[in-house]
Short mmCIF file of C-alpha atoms in Angstrom, two decimals:
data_model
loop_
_atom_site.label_atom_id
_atom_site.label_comp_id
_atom_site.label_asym_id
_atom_site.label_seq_id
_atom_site.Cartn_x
_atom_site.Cartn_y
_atom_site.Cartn_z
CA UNK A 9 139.40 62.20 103.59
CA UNK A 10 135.72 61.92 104.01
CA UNK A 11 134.26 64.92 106.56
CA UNK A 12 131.57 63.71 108.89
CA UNK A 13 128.70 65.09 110.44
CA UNK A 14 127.60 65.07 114.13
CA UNK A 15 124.83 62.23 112.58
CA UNK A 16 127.78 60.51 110.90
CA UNK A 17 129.21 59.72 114.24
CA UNK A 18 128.47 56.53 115.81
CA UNK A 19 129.31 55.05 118.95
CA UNK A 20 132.86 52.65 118.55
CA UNK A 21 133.84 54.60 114.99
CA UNK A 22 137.33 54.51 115.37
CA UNK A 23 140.27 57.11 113.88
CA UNK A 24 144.16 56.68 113.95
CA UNK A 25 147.26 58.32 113.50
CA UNK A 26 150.57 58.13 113.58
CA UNK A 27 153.95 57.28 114.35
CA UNK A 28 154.91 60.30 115.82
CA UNK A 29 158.82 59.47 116.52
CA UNK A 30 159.95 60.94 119.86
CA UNK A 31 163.16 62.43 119.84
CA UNK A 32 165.92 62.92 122.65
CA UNK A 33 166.32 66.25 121.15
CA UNK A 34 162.92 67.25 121.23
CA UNK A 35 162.31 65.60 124.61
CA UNK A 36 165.63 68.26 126.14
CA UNK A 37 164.33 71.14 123.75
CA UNK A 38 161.01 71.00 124.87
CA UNK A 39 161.74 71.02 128.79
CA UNK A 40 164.08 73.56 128.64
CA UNK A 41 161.24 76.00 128.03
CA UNK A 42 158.29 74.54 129.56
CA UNK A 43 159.52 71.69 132.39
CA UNK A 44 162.95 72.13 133.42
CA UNK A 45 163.02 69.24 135.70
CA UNK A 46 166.26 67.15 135.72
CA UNK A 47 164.54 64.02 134.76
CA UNK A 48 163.46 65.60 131.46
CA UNK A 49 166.51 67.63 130.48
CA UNK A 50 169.54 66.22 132.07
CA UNK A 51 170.49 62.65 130.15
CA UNK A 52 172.82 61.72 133.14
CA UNK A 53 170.88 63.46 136.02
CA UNK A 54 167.57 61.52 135.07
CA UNK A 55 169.95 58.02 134.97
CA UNK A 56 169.28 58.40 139.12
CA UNK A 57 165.43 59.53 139.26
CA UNK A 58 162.71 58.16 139.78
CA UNK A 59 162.09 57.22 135.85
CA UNK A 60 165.57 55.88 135.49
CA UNK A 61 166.41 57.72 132.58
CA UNK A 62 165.15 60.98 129.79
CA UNK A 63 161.03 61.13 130.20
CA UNK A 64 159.21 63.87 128.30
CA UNK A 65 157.23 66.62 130.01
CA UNK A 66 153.51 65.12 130.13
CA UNK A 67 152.83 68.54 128.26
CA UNK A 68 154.92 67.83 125.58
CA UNK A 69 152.98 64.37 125.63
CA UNK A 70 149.75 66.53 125.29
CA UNK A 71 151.15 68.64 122.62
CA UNK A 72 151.86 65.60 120.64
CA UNK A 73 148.17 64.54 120.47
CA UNK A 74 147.17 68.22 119.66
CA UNK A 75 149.58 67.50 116.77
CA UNK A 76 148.29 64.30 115.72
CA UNK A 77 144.71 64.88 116.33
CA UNK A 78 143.99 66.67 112.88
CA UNK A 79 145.80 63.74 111.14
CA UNK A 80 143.31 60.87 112.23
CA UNK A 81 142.23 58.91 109.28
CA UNK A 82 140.02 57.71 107.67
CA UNK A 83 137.62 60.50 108.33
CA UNK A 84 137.47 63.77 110.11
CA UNK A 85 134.14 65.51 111.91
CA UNK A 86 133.09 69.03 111.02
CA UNK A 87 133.92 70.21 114.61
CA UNK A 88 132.89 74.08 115.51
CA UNK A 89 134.92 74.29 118.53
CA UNK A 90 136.50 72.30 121.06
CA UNK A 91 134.64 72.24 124.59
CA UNK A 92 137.01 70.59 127.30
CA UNK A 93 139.34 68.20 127.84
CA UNK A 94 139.00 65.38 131.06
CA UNK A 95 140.04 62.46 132.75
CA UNK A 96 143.67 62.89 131.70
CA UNK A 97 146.05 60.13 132.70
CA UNK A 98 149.31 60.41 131.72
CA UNK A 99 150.15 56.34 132.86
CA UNK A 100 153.73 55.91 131.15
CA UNK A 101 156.41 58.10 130.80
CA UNK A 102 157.55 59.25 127.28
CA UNK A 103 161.13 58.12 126.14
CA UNK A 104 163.23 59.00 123.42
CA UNK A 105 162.75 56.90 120.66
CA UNK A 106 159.26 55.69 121.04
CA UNK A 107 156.93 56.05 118.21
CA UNK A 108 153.93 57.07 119.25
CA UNK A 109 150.19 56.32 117.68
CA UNK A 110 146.83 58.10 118.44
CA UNK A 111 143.51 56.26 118.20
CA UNK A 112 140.02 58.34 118.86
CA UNK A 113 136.75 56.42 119.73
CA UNK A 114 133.33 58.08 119.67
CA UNK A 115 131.90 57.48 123.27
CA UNK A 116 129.26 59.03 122.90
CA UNK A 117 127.02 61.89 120.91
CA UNK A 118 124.27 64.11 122.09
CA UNK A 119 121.83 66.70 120.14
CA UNK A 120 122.38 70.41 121.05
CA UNK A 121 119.48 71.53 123.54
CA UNK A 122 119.63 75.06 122.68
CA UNK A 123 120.99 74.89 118.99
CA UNK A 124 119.66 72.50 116.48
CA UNK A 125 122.32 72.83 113.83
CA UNK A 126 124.70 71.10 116.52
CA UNK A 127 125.53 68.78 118.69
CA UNK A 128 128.09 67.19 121.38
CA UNK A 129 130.48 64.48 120.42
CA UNK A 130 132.58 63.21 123.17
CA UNK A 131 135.78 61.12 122.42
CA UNK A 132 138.21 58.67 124.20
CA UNK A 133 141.56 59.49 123.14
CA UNK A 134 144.69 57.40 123.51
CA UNK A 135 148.07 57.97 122.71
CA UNK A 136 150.31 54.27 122.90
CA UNK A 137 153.95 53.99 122.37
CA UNK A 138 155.62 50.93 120.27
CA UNK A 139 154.86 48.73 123.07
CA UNK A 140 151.12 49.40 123.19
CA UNK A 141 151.73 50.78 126.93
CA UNK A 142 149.14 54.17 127.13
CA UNK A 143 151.49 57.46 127.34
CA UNK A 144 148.21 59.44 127.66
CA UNK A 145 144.63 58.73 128.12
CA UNK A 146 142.04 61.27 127.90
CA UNK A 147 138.34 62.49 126.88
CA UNK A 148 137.96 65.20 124.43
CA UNK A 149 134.30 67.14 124.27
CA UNK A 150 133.81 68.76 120.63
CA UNK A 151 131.00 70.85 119.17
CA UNK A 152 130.05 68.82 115.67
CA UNK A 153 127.87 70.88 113.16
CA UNK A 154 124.83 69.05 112.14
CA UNK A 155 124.39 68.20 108.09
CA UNK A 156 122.68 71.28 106.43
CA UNK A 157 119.20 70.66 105.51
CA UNK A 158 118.45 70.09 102.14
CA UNK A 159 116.19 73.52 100.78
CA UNK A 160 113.71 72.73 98.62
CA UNK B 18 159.82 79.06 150.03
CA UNK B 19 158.18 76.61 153.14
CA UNK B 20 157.12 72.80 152.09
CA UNK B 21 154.42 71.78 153.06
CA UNK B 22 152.99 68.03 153.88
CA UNK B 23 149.48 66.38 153.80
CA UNK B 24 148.80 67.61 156.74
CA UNK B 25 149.66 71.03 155.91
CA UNK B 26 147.41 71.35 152.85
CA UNK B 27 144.19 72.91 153.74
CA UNK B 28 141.12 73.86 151.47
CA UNK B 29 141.13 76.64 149.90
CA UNK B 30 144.72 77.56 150.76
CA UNK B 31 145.79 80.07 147.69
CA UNK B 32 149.62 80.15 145.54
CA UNK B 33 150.06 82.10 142.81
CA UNK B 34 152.58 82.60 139.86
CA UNK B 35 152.98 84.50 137.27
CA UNK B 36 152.73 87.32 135.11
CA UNK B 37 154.13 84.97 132.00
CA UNK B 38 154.28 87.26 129.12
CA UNK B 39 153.57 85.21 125.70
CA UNK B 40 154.95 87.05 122.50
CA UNK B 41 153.48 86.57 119.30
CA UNK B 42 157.29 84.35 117.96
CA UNK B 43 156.34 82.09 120.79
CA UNK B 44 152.47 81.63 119.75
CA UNK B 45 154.02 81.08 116.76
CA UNK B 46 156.90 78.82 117.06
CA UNK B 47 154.65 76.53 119.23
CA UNK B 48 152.33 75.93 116.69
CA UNK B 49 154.34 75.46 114.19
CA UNK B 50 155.25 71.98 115.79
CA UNK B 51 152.30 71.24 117.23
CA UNK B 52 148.91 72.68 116.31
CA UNK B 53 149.81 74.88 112.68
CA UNK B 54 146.30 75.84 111.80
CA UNK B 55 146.41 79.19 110.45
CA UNK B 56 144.97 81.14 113.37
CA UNK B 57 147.94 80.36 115.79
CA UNK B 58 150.82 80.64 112.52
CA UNK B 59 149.41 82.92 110.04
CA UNK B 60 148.74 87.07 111.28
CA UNK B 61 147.11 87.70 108.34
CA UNK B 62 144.95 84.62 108.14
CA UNK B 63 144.18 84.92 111.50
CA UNK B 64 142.59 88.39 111.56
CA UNK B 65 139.94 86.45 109.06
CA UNK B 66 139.29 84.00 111.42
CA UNK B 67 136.19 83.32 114.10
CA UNK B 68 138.73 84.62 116.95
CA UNK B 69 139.56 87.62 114.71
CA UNK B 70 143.58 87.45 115.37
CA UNK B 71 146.27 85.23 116.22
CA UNK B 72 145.42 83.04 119.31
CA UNK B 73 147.72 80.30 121.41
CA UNK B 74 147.68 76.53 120.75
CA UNK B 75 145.60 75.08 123.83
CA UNK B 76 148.38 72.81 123.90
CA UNK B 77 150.87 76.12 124.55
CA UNK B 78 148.65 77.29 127.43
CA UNK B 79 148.51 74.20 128.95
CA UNK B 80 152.65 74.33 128.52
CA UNK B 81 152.55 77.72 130.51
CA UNK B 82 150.45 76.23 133.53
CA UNK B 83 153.33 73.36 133.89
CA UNK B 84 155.93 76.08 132.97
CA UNK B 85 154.42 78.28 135.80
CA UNK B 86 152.89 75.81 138.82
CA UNK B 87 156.85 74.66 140.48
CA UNK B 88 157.06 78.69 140.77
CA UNK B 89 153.77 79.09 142.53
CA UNK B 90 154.16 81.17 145.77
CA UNK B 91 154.52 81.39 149.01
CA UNK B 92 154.49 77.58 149.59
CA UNK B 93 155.50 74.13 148.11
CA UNK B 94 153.67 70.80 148.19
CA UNK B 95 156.06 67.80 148.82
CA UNK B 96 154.55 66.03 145.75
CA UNK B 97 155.18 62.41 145.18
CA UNK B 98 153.40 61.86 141.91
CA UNK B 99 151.07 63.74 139.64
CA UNK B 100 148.03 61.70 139.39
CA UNK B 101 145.81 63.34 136.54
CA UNK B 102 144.27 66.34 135.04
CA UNK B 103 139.93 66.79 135.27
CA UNK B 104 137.69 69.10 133.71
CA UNK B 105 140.33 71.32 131.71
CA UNK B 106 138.42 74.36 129.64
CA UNK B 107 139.81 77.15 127.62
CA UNK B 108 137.28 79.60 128.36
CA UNK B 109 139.37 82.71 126.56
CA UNK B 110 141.98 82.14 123.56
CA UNK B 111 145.79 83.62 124.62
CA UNK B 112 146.96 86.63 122.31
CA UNK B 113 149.94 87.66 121.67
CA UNK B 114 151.55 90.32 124.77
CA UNK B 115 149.02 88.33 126.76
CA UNK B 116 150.14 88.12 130.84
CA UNK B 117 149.13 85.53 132.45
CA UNK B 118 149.14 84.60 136.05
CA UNK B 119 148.21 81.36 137.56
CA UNK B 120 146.13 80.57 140.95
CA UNK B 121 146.71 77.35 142.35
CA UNK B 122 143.71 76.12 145.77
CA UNK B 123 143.87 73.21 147.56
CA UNK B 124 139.71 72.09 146.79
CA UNK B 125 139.93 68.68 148.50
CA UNK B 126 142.36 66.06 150.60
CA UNK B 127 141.78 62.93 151.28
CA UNK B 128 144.18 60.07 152.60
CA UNK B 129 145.35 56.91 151.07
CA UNK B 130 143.49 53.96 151.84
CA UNK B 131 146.48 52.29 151.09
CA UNK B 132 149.47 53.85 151.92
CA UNK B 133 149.47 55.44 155.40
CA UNK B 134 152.63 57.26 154.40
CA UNK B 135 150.73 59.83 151.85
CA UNK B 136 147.87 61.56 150.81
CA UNK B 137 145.97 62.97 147.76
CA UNK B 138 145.49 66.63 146.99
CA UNK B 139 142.89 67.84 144.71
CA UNK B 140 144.07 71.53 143.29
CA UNK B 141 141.59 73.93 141.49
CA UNK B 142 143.91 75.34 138.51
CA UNK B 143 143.09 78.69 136.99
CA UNK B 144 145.29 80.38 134.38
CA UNK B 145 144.08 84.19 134.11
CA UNK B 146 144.95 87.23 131.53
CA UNK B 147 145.76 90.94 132.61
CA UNK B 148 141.74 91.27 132.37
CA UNK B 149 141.49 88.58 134.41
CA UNK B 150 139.85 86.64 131.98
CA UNK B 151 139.94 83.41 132.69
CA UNK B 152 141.93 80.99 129.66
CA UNK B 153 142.57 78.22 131.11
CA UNK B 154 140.87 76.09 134.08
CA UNK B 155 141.50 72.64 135.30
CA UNK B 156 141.81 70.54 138.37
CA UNK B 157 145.14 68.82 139.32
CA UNK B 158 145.03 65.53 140.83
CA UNK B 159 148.40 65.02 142.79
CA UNK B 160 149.88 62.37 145.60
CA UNK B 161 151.49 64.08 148.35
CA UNK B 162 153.87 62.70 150.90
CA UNK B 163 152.52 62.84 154.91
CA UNK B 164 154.41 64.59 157.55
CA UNK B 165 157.19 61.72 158.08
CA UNK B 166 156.39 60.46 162.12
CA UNK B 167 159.23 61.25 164.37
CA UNK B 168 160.94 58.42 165.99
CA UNK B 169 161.66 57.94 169.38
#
């Protein structure tokens, strides 16, 4: 997989990943420890909520995109650390079953003002289900080293 | 614990939760599923590493704010809906026998412009270690039900 640099990146360059298949397991598993609401750990109790059935936690829905994130093809930025996360819609529940794809868009790239071996990449990241309804929606701001210069 | 409406919330109004202890087999377990990059899996690897020692997925501490926010004291928002996440930072990485309490203020309301019946709350979310270290900071965007009017 070819490794980019922050002048590699260009507005609209598009990555994707996935299917990341959704288990009811997982879903219940998941819950149990983070968000033990009835609607995402109790099959027959979430039958009557508001989501009319199993919905994952929206931060198992996050977790899932920190897992698929690093598996975006075809290439992959040299980031140096990750600087936020915003505008985070979570749109559609999760159900079991769905499958699950990531696509990340450059939105936009900026030079480092106080370090020129860097600069700021930010991307719009969505994560769709097998009916191309958004599950998540959000922008992630990354720290993308700059190619080395050439010594002569 | 009291429930409180719209009406109730007022800026700058404090809950907190907390301490959640995170063990070094849960920093671990985590990322194995979600985020295995040798810093959160691998002690020994992670000692080598730019944060010198095994750290938390962000996607784990984000876990603990949901785990911890429906046990936030000494009141209760009657939420309808969550409506997003802004502005989320992981200023400090989570270690292992890391506590963590959360702090939950009401930084804005506003009311629907088209529902009379509700309201939306804007919460400043900070997730803090026993040096009060801030590691995780966000604000939650959530849809709150109004006072329902008495009838007569």
């Amino acid at each position: 997989m070819a490794i980019l640099y922050f002048e590699d990146a260009e507005v609209g360059q598009l990555r994707t990943a996935g299917p990341y298949l959704v288990s009811k397991d997982e879903i219940i598993e998941f819950a149990k420890k983070y968000d033990p609401q009835p609607f995402h750990i109790d099959e027959a109790a979430a039958v009557s909520s508001v989501f009319a059935g199993l919905t994952a936690s929206g931060a198992h829905t996050f977790a899932i995109v920190i897992c698929l994130l690093p598996r975006a093809q075809p290439y992959s930025l040299r980031i140096l650390a990750g600087l936020g996360w915003d505008e985070l819609r979570l749109p559609t529940p999760v159900r079991p079953g769905d499958e699950l794809d990531l696509d990340v868009a450059v939105l936009e790239r900026r030079e480092s003002k106080s370090n020129s071996d860097r600069g700021i990449v930010r991307n719009q990241i969505h994560l769709r289900n097998q009916k191309r309804e958004i599950v998540l929606q959000c922008i992630n701001t990354v720290l993308v080293a700059r190619r080395p210069v050439a010594k002569i």
